[in-house]
Structure formats: structure tokens, C-alpha cells
Coordinates of C-alpha atoms and ligand atoms in Angstrom, one line a residue:
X288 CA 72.6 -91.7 15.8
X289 CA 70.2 -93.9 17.3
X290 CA 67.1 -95.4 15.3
X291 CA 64.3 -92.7 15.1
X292 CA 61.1 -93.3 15.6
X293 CA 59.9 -90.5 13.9
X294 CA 61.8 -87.4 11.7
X295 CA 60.5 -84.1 11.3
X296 CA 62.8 -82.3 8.8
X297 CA 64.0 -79.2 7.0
X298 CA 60.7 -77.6 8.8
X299 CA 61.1 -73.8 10.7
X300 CA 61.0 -74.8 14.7
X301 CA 59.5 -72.2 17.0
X302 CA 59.4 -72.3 20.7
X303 CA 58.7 -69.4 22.9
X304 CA 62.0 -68.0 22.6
X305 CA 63.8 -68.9 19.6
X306 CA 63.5 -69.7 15.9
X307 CA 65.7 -71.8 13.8
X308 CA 65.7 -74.3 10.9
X309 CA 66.1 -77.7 11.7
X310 CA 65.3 -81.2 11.6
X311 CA 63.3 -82.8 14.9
X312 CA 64.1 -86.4 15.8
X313 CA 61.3 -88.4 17.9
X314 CA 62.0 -91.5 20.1
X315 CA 59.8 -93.3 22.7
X316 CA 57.7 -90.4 22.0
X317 CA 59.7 -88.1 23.3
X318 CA 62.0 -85.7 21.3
X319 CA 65.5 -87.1 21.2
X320 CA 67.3 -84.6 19.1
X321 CA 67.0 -81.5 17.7
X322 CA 69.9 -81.0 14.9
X323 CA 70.1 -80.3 11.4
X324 CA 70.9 -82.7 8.5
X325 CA 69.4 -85.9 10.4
X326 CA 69.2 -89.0 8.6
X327 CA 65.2 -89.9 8.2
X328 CA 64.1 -92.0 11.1
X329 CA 61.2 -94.8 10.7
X330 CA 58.4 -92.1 9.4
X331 CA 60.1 -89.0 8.1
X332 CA 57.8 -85.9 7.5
X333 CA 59.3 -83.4 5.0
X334 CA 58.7 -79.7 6.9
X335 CA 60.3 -77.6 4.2
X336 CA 58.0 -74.5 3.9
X337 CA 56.0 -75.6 6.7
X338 CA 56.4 -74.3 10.5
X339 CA 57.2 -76.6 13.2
X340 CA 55.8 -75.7 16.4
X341 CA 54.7 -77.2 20.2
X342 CA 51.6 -78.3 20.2
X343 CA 49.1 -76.1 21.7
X344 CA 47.8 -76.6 25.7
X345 CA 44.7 -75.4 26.1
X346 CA 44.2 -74.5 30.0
X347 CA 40.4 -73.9 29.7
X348 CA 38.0 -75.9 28.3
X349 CA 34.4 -77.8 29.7
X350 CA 33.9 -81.3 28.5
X351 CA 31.7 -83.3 29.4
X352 CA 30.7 -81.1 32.5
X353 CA 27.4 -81.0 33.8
X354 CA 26.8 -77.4 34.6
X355 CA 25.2 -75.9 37.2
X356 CA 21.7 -75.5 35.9
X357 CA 22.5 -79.3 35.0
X358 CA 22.7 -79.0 31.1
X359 CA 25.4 -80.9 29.9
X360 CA 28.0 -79.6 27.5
X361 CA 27.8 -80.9 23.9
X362 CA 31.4 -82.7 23.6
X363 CA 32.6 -85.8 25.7
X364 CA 35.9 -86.5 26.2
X365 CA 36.2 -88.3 22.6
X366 CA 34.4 -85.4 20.7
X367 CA 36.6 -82.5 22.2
X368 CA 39.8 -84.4 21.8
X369 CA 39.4 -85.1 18.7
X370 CA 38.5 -80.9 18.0
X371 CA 41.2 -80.0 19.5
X372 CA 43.7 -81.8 18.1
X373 CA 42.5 -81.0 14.0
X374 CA 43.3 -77.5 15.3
X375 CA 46.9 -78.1 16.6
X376 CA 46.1 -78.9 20.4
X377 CA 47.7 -81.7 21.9
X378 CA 47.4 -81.3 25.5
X379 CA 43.8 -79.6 27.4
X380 CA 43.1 -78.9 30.6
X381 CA 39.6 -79.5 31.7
X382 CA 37.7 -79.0 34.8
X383 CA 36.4 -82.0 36.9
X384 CA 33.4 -79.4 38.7
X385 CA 32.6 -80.0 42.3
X386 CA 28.9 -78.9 42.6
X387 CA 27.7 -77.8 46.0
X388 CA 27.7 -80.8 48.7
X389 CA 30.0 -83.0 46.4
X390 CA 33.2 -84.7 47.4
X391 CA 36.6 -84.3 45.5
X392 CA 37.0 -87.8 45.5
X393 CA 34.1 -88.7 43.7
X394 CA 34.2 -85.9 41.4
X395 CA 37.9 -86.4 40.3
X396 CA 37.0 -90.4 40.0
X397 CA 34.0 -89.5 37.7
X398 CA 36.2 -87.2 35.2
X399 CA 39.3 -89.5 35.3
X400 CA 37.0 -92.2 34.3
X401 CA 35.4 -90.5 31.0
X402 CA 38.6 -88.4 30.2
X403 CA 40.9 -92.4 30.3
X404 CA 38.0 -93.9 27.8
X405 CA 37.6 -91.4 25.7
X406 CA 40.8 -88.5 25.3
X407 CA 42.8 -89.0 22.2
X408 CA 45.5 -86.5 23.3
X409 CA 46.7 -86.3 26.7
X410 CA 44.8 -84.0 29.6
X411 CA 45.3 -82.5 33.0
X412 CA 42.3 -81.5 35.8
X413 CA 42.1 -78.5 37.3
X414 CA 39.1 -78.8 40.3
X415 CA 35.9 -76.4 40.2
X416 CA 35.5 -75.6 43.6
X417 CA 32.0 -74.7 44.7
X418 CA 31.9 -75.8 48.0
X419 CA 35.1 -75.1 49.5
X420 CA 34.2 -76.5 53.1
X421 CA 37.1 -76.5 55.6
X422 CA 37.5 -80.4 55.3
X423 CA 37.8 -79.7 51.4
X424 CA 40.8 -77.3 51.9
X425 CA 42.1 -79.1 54.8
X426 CA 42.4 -82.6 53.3
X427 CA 40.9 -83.1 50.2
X428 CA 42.4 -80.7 48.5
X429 CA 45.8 -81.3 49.6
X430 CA 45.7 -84.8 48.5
X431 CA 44.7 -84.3 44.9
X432 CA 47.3 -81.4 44.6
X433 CA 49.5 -84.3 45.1
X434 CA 48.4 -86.0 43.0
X435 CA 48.8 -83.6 40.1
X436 CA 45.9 -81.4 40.9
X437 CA 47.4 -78.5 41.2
X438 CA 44.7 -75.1 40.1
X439 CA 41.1 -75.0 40.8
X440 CA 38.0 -72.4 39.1
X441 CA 36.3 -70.6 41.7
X442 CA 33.6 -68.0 40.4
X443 CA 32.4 -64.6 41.9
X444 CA 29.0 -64.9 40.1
X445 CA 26.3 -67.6 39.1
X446 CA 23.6 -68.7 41.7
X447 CA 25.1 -72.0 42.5
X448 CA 28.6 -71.7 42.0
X449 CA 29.3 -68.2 43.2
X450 CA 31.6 -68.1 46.8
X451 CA 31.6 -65.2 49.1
X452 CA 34.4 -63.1 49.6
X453 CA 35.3 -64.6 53.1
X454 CA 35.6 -67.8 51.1
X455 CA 38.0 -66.8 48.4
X456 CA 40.4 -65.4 50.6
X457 CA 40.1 -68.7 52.0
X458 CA 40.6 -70.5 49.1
X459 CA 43.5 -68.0 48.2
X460 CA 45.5 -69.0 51.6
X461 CA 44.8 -72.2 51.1
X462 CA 45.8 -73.2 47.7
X463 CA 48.9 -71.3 48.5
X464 CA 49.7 -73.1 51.0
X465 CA 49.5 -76.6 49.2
X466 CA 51.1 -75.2 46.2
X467 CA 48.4 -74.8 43.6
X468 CA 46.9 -71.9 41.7
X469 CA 44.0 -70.2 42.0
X470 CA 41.6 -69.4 38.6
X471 CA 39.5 -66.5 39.2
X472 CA 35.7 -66.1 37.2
X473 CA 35.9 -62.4 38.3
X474 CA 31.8 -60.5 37.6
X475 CA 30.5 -59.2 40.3
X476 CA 26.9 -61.5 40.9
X477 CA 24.7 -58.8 42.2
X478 CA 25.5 -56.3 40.0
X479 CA 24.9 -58.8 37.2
X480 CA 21.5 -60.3 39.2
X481 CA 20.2 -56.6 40.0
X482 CA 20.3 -55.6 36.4
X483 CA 19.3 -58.9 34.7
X484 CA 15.8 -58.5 37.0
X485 CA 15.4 -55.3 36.3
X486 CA 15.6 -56.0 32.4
X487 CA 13.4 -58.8 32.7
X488 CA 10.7 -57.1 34.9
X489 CA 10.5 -54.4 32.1
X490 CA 10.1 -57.3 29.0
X491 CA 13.3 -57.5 28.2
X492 CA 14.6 -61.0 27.2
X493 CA 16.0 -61.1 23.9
X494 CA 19.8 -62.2 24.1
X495 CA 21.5 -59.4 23.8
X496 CA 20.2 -58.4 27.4
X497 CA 22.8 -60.7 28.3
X498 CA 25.9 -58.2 27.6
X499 CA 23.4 -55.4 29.3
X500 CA 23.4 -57.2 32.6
X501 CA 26.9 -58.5 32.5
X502 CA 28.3 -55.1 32.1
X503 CA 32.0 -54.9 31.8
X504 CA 32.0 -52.7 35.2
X505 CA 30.9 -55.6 36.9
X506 CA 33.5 -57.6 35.6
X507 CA 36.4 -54.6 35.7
X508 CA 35.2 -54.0 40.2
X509 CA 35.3 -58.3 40.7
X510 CA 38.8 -58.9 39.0
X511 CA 40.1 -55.8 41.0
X512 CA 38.9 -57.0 44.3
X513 CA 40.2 -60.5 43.8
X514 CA 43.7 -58.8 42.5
X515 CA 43.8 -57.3 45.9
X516 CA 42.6 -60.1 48.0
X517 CA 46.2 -61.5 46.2
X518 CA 48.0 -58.9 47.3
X519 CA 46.7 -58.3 50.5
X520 CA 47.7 -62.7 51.4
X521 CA 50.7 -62.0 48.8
X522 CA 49.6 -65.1 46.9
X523 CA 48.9 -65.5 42.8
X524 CA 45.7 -65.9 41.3
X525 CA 44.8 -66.2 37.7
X526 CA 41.9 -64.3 35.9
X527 CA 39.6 -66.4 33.3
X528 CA 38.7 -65.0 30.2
X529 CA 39.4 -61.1 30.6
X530 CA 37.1 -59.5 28.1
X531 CA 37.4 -55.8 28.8
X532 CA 39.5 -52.6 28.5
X533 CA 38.8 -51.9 32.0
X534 CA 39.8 -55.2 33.5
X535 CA 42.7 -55.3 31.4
X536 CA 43.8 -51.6 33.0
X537 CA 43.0 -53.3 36.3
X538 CA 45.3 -56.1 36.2
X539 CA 48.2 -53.6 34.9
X540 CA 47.8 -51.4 37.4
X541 CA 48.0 -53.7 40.1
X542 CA 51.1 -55.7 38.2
X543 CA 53.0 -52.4 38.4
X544 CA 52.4 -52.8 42.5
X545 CA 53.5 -56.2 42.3
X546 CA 50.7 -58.1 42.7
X547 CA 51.2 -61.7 41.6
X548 CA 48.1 -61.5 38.8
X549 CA 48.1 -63.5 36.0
X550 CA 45.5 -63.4 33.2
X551 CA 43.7 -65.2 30.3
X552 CA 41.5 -64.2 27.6
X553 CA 40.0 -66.0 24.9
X554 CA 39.0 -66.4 21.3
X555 CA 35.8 -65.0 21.7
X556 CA 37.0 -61.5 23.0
X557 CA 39.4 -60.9 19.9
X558 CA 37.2 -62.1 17.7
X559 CA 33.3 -61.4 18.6
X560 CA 32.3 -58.5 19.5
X561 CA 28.4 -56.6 21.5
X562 CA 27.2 -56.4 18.1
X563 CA 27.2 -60.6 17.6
X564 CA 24.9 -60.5 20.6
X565 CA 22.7 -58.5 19.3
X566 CA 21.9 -60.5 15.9
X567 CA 18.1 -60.3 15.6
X568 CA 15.7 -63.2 17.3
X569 CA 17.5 -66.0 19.3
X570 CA 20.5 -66.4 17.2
X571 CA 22.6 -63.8 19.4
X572 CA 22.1 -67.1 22.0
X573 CA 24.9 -68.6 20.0
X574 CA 27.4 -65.7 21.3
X575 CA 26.2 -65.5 24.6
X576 CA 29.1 -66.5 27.1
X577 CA 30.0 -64.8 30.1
X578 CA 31.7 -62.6 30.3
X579 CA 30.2 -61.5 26.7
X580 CA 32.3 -60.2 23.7
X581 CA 32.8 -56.3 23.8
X582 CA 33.4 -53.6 21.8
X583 CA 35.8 -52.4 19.7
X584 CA 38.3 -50.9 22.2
X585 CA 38.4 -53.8 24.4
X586 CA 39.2 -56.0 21.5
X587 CA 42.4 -53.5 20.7
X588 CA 43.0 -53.3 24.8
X589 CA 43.5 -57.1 24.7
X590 CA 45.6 -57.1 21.5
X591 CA 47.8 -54.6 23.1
X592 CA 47.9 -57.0 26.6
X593 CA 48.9 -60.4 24.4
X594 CA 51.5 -58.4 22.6
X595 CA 52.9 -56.7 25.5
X596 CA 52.6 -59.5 28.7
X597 CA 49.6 -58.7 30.6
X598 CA 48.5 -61.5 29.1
X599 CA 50.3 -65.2 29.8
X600 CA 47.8 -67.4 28.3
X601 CA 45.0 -67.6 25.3
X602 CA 42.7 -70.4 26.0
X603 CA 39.5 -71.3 24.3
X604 CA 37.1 -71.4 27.1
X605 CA 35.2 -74.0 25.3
X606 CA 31.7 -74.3 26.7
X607 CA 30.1 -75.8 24.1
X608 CA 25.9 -76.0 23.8
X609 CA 24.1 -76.8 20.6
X610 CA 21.6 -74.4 19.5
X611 CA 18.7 -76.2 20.5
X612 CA 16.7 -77.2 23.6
X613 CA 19.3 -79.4 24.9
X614 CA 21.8 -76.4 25.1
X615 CA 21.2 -73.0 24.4
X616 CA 17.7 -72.4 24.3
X617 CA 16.0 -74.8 27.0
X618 CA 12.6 -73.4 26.2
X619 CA 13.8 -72.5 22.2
X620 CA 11.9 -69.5 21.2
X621 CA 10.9 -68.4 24.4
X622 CA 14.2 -68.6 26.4
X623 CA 14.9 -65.2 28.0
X624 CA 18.9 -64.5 28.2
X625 CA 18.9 -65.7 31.8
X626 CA 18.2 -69.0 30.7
X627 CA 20.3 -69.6 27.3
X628 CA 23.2 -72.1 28.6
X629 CA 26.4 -69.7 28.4
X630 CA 29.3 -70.7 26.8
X631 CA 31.2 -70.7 23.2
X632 CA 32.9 -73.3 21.1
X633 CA 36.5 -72.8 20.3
X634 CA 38.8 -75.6 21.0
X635 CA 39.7 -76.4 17.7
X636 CA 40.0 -72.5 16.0
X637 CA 42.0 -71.0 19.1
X638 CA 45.1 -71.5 17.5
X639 CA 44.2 -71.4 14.1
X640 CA 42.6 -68.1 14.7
X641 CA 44.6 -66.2 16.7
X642 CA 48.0 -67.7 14.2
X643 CA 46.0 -66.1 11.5
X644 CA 44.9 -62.8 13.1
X645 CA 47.8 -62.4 15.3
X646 CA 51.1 -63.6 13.4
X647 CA 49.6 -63.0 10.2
X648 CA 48.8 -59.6 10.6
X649 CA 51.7 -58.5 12.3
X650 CA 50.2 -58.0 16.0
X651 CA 52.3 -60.6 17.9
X652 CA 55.7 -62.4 17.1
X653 CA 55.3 -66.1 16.2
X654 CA 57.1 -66.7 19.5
X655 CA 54.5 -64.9 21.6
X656 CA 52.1 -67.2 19.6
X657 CA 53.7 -70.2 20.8
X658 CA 53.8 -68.8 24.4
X659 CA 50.0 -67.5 24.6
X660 CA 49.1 -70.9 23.1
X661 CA 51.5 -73.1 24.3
X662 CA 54.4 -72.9 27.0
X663 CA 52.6 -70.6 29.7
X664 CA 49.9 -72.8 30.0
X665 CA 52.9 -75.8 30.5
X666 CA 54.7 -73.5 33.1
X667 CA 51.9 -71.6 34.7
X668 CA 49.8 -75.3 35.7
X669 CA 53.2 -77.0 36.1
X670 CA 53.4 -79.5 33.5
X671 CA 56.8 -77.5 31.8
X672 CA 59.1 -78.8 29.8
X673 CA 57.2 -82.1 29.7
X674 CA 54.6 -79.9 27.6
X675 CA 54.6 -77.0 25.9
X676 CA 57.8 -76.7 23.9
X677 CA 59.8 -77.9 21.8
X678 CA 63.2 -79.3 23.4
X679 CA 65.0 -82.5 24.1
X680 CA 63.3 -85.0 26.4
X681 CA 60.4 -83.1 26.1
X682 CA 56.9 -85.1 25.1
X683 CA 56.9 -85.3 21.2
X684 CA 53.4 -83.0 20.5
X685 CA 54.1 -81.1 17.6
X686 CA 52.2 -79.5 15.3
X687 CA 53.4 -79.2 11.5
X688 CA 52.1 -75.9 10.3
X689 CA 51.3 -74.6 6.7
X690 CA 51.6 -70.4 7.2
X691 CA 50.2 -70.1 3.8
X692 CA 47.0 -72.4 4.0
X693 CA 43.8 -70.8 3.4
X694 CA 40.6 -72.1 5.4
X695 CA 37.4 -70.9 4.9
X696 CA 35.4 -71.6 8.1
X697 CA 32.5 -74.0 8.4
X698 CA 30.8 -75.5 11.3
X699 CA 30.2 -78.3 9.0
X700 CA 34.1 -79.0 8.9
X701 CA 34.7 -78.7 12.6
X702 CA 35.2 -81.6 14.5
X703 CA 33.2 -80.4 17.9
X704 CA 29.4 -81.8 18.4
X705 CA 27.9 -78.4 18.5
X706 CA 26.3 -78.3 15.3
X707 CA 27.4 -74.3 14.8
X708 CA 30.6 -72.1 14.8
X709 CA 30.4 -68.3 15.9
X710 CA 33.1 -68.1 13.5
X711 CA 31.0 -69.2 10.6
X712 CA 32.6 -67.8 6.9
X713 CA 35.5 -66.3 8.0
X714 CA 38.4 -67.1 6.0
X715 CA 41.7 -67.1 8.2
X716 CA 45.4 -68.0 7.0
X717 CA 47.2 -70.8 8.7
X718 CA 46.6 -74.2 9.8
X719 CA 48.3 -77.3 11.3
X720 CA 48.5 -79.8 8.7
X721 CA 50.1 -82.6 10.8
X722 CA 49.7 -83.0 14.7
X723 CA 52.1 -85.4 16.7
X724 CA 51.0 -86.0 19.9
X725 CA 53.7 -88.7 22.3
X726 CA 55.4 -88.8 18.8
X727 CA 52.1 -90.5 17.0
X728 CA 51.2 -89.0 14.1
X729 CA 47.4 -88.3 15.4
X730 CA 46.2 -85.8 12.5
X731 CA 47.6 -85.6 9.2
X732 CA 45.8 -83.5 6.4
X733 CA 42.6 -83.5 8.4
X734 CA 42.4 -87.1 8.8
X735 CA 42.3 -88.8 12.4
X736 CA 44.9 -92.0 13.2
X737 CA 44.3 -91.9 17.4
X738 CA 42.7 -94.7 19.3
X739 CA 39.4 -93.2 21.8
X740 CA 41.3 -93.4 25.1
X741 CA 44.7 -93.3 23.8
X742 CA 45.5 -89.5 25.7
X743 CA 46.9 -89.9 29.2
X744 CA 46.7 -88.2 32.4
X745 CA 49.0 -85.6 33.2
X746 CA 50.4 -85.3 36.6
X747 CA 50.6 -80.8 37.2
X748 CA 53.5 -79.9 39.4
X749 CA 53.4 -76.5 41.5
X750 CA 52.9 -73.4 39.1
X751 CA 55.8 -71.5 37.8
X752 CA 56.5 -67.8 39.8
X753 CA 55.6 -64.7 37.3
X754 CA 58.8 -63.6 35.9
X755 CA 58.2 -60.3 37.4
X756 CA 57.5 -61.5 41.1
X757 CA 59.8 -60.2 44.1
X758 CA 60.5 -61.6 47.0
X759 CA 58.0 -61.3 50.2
X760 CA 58.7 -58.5 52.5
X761 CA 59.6 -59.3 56.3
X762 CA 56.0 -57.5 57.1
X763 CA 54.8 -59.5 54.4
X764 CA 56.5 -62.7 55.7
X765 CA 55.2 -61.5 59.7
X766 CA 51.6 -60.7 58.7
X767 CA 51.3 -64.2 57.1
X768 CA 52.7 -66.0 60.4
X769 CA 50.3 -64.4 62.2
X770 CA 47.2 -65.5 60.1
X771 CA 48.4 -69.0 58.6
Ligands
LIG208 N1 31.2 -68.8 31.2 C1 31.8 -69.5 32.1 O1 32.0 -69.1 33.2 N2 32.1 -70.8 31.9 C2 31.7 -71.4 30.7 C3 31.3 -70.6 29.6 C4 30.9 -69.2 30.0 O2 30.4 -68.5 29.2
LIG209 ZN1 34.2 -68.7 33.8
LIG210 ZN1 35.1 -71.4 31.7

């Protein structure tokens, strides 16, 4: 056997299909074997007890992202990083946002820029696309989806971001077309615009008018139309952060038809819920994210859809504002809900959280953990087997898990910059005690050993086809010939 770099032994591996003891044996950063009674390589890591597991891909964060009412999230590209990796993270997948009248090129140069100084672990683009002009899908897009480029974040709602329906089926055809995926912020904006004036023209300002005018019908009629905008161009799209029982129904329903829908939800739909919202004076601001948490039922819709496929990937949607006049509350006191900066923190406790809630408890397998949190995201942005699993030749990002480990949570002992965790004094069961990331031992009993700017780019291929997807009819095939 050839000198290891690195052994991780006697630990329980997981990947998304399989579960075995073993020993793990990293070279050049990459895993080189995967056996049992290995000889200890260079650093050997004793994993008896402990689970051994791919690190996590998170496939929806905003770092250092100026957002569209120009506040800036709280993290940089050094900050996140380093959150996500103490939770078991080694790979995300931020946005680089277009804003209206903005070129690709400069956009992507700006991101690659901060992400190469700063990232400790390795990261991906998708684009935010808010001005899809015809020279953006025509050219600039097709270069940067070969360039590993490949998904982009279009939204249905928010005043400077939103694009019309004539657009998205534009964007649908074209991303097709070039091979990438389409992500999908599915709320309807004047359903959500009509109520939020009517609530403020009658005094009501207080945060928890924020779920009020973001009702979950509004979400449940947008991700419905853009599921059959997909199937009506036969192409896949993606919906963000599903939050409600009646989008989840939607997306089912329209699966069963053989639509090409994926979908994502997120931390802050399992675990928040209306009520956090409504907390009394501004602190509900620190739960506000669109779409808001729900109720009850949704919560136990989308634990039914992670346990039984409709969803492919749990991502943290970290959109992180501190609770103060440079985030949340621009005018502090007297910020009405339109104006608190939306978004959650949650890069670091996505895994942590759902392991706890979800394996712990019974309510998904260990394997669907590690392909909610994990391989999807590898397969569904194209960056499978390189991430997202564990397997020979595949990057060496590991996570060394202690099932047992009790954490009680504080934001004081989160590595993020946002100064507060909506997760505040829960205690959850679980944590990864040792993170490998390219075979470097980056985190090791809370305790950070990676260089600022160490993470690299990674190159997305095309996205993986659903399991489920068919081949296209000859009508199917015809009608697209005629409009392509
Ligand atoms: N909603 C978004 O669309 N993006 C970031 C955070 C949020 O709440
Ligand atoms: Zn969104
Ligand atoms: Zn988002």
C-alpha cells in the first residue's frame, strides 16, 4: 500500500447509499482507498464510535452579496467559510448576483475575487440573474456555463430582482439549451405587494406582518406556474426554499405528471415556525426570511417530502443580517416588516440540526442525511463524484462525526458574524468533531487549521437528470423545433 497521507480508521462510513465499517485512506487529497484493516498513514485519526461521512455541500448560501436594497450580508467569504466548515460543510455554493444593468463578466470577476482571498473550503457560483437581456442569454451566459457556471437564481418577487413571466420562460429555454439549471424564488410579487400595502396603510408594521403578506398561497400559485412553465418547454427547474404544505402538494402533483421539478427547503422551515415571527417588539425581525417559517403542518409536510423524495436537497439559505441598523432593522425601532433585511443564518447548524432532528429522531435514514446534505447538491449542480460522497478518487472532504455529542446552542459559539442565532438554547445531538476538506485536517474539536484563501474554485458540470425523468415525447421533441 502506498504512503498515506492521511488515515481515517475503524470509523462507520456513510454515503447516500451504503453503510459499512471501515478505514478511509487519503492521498493528494483525494481518497485513495477505502478498505478495512489499513496500516496508519502520516496522520491517522481513530473513528471508532464516531461516524464517517462526506462533507456537507451547501447549494444555497449569500456571502458577501450586496442585496438589492444594497445592505450587505454580514459574512465575507472568510467568515462564512469558516461557519460552515465547524458545522461539517466543506463545499458551498454561493451566488455571484447580477443586479439590474450589470454584466456577467464583471459580476463573476468581483465574487471570484473575494471568494479566492478569503474561502477556507472550496466553493462553486451559481449566477443571480436579474437582468436576463437577450445578449446575457445569448453569450454571456453560455460562456460562464463553460466555464463551470452552470445554475442561476431567478426570483418571481422583490421590486428589483423580480422577472416577468415572458422572461422566465426565457430563461427556462435558455439555460436548457446551454446545459444549466434553473433555481426558482417561487412568491407571487403582487399578491405579496397588494397585501403588504394594505397592512401598512392600516398601521400595521410590526414583523410578523411579514408572514401576513407573504402568505403561503402566494408562494403555493408561483411554484405551480413555474412547475408548468417546465413542463410546458419540458425543461428542469429547481424550487428554493419550499416552506409550505401547499407548495409541497404542488410539486408532487406535478412530479406524478412528470414534470422535471426539483426542490429545496431549509433549516428555517423544519425548525421555526409563524409563531417565531410573531415574538413581541422587533425581535420577530430576527426570523423574518422569505418565504417565512409556517405552521405546524407545513413543518410535518416537509418532513414527510425529505423522507420520501420530493425533496433532493437541504440547504441553509444563509442570508445573514445582524440585528442592528446595518442589517435587519435599517431604521431600528421604527423599521416596518417591509424594510427589515430578509434572510436567516444557518450555514453552520444545517447539518448539525437536521442530523439531530432528523437521524436522531428517527425521521430519515442516515443515508437520506447524507443525500439531502450532501450528494444531491454534488449531482444536481454537477460537481458529482468530485464532491459529495465518499468513494475512491473522490476529493477527501470528510466530516468525522460524534452521534452522541450534546451541543447546547449559543450564538456566542457560532462562528458566523451575525451576532445572533434563531436557534438560540436549543440543545441538539450530533456534531462533526473533525472536518477534512482536500484531505487537510481544517477543523478538529472546534479549533480552526485553514489558511484565508485556501478553498478553491469549483468547475460545475451539466446537472444530473432526476431519477424519475422519461424521455421527451416526439410532440414534445416537434413542439421544441418549432420554438428553439
Ligand atoms: N429570501 C431570499 O430570497 N433570499 C435570501 C434570504 C431570504 O429570506
Ligand atoms: Zn430566495
Ligand atoms: Zn436565497
Amino acid at each position: 500500500m502506498q504512503d498515506l497521507d492521511l488515515t481515517i480508521r475503524n470509523g462507520t462510513i456513510a454515503t447516500a447509499a451504503d453503510t459499512f465499517s471501515g478505514d478511509l485512506g487519503v492521498k493528494d487529497g483525494r481518497i485513495a482507498v477505502l478498505a478495512r484493516g489499513l496500516a496508519p498513514g502520516k496522520r491517522d485519526i481513530d473513528a471508532s464510535g464516531k461516524l464517517v461521512l462526506p462533507g456537507g455541500v451547501d447549494s444555497h448560501c449569500h456571502i458577501e452579496q450586496l442585496s438589492s436594497n444594497g445592505v450587505m450580508t454580514a459574512d465575507d467569504f472568510y467568515t462564512g467559510t469558516v461557519s460552515a466548515v465547524h458545522g461539517g460543510t466543506t463545499t458551498i455554493v454561493p451566488f455571484a448576483a447580477q443586479h439590474r444593468g450589470m454584466k456577467i463578466k464583471d459580476v463573476v470577476a468581483d465574487y471570484s475575487k473575494r471568494a479566492a482571498e478569503k474561502a477556507v473550503i472550496d466553493y462553486g457560483f451559481h449566477l443571480i440573474l436579474a437582468d436576463p437581456t437577450e445578449e446575457v442569454l445569448t453569450q454571456e451566459l453560455p460562456e460562464y456555463i463553460g466555464k463551470g457556471i452552470t445554475s442561476f437564481k431567478v426570483y418571481m418577487t422583490y421590486d428589483l430582482l423580480k422577472i416577468d413571466d415572458y422572461q422566465m420562460l426565457d430563461v427556462l429555454l435558455a439555460a436548457e439549451k446551454h446545459g444549466a439549471l434553473v433555481m426558482v424564488h417561487a412568491e407571487n410579487h403582487d399578491v405579496i405587494r397588494w397585501l403588504a400595502k394594505r397592512l401598512l396603510d392600516r398601521g400595521h408594521t410590526e414583523p410578523k406582518f411579514h408572514a401576513v403578506s407573504h402568505a403561503p398561497l402566494a408562494e403555493s400559485e408561483a411554484a405551480n406556474r413555474v412547475i408548468q412553465f417546465s413542463r410546458l418547454l419540458d425543461v428542469p427547474v429547481l424550487i428554493v426554499h419550499v416552506s409550505g404544505a401547499e407548495s409541497v402538494r404542488a410539486i408532487q402533483a406535478a412530479r406524478a405528471l412528470g414534470a422535471r421539478v426539483y426542490a429545496e427547503t431549509c433549516p428555517q422551515y423544519l425548525f421555526l415556525k409563524g409563531s417565531d415571527i410573531s415574538r413581541p417588539g422587533m425581535e420577530g425581525a430576527k426570523y423574518c426570511c422569505s418565504p417565512p417559517p409556517r405552521d405546524e403542518a407545513s413543518q410535518n409536510a416537509l418532513w414527510a417530502g425529505l423522507a420520501d423524495g420530493t425533496f433532493q436537497v437541504f440547504s441553509s439559505d444563509h442570508a445573514p443580517y445582524r440585528f442592528d441598523a446595518s442589517g435587519k432593522l435599517p431604521k431600528g425601532e421604527k423599521t416596518s416588516f417591509k424594510e427589515i433585511a430578509n434572510g436567516v443564518p444557518g450555514l453552520e447548524l444545517r447539518m448539525p440540526l437536521l442530523f439531530s432532528e432528523g437521524v436522531g429522531k428517527g425521521r430519515i435514514s442516515l443515508n437520506e442525511f447524507v443525500a439531502l446534505t450532501a450528494t444531491n447538491h454534488a449531482r444536481i449542480y454537477g460537481m458529482y463524484p468530485r464532491k459529495g460522497t465518499i468513494a475512491v478518487g473522490s476529493d477527501a472532504d470528510v466530516g468525522v462525526w460524534d452521534p452522541d455529542k450534546e451541543t447546547k446552542i449559543t450564538a456566542a459559539a457560532i462562528h458566523d458574524n451575525v451576532g445572533y442565532t434563531p436557534y438560540e438554547g436549543r440543545t441538539i445531538k450530533g456534531w462533526p468533531e473533525i472536518v477534512v476538506s482536500r484531505g487537510r485536517v481544517v477543523v478538529e474539536n472546534g479549533k480552526l487549521s485553514a489558511e484565508k484563501g485556501s478553498g478553491k474554485f469549483v468547475r460545475c458540470g451539466a446537472p444530473e437528470p432526476l431519477k424519475h425523468e422519461r424521455k421527451p415525447t416526439t410532440e414534445m421533441r416537434l413542439f421544441k423545433a418549432l420554438i428553439s
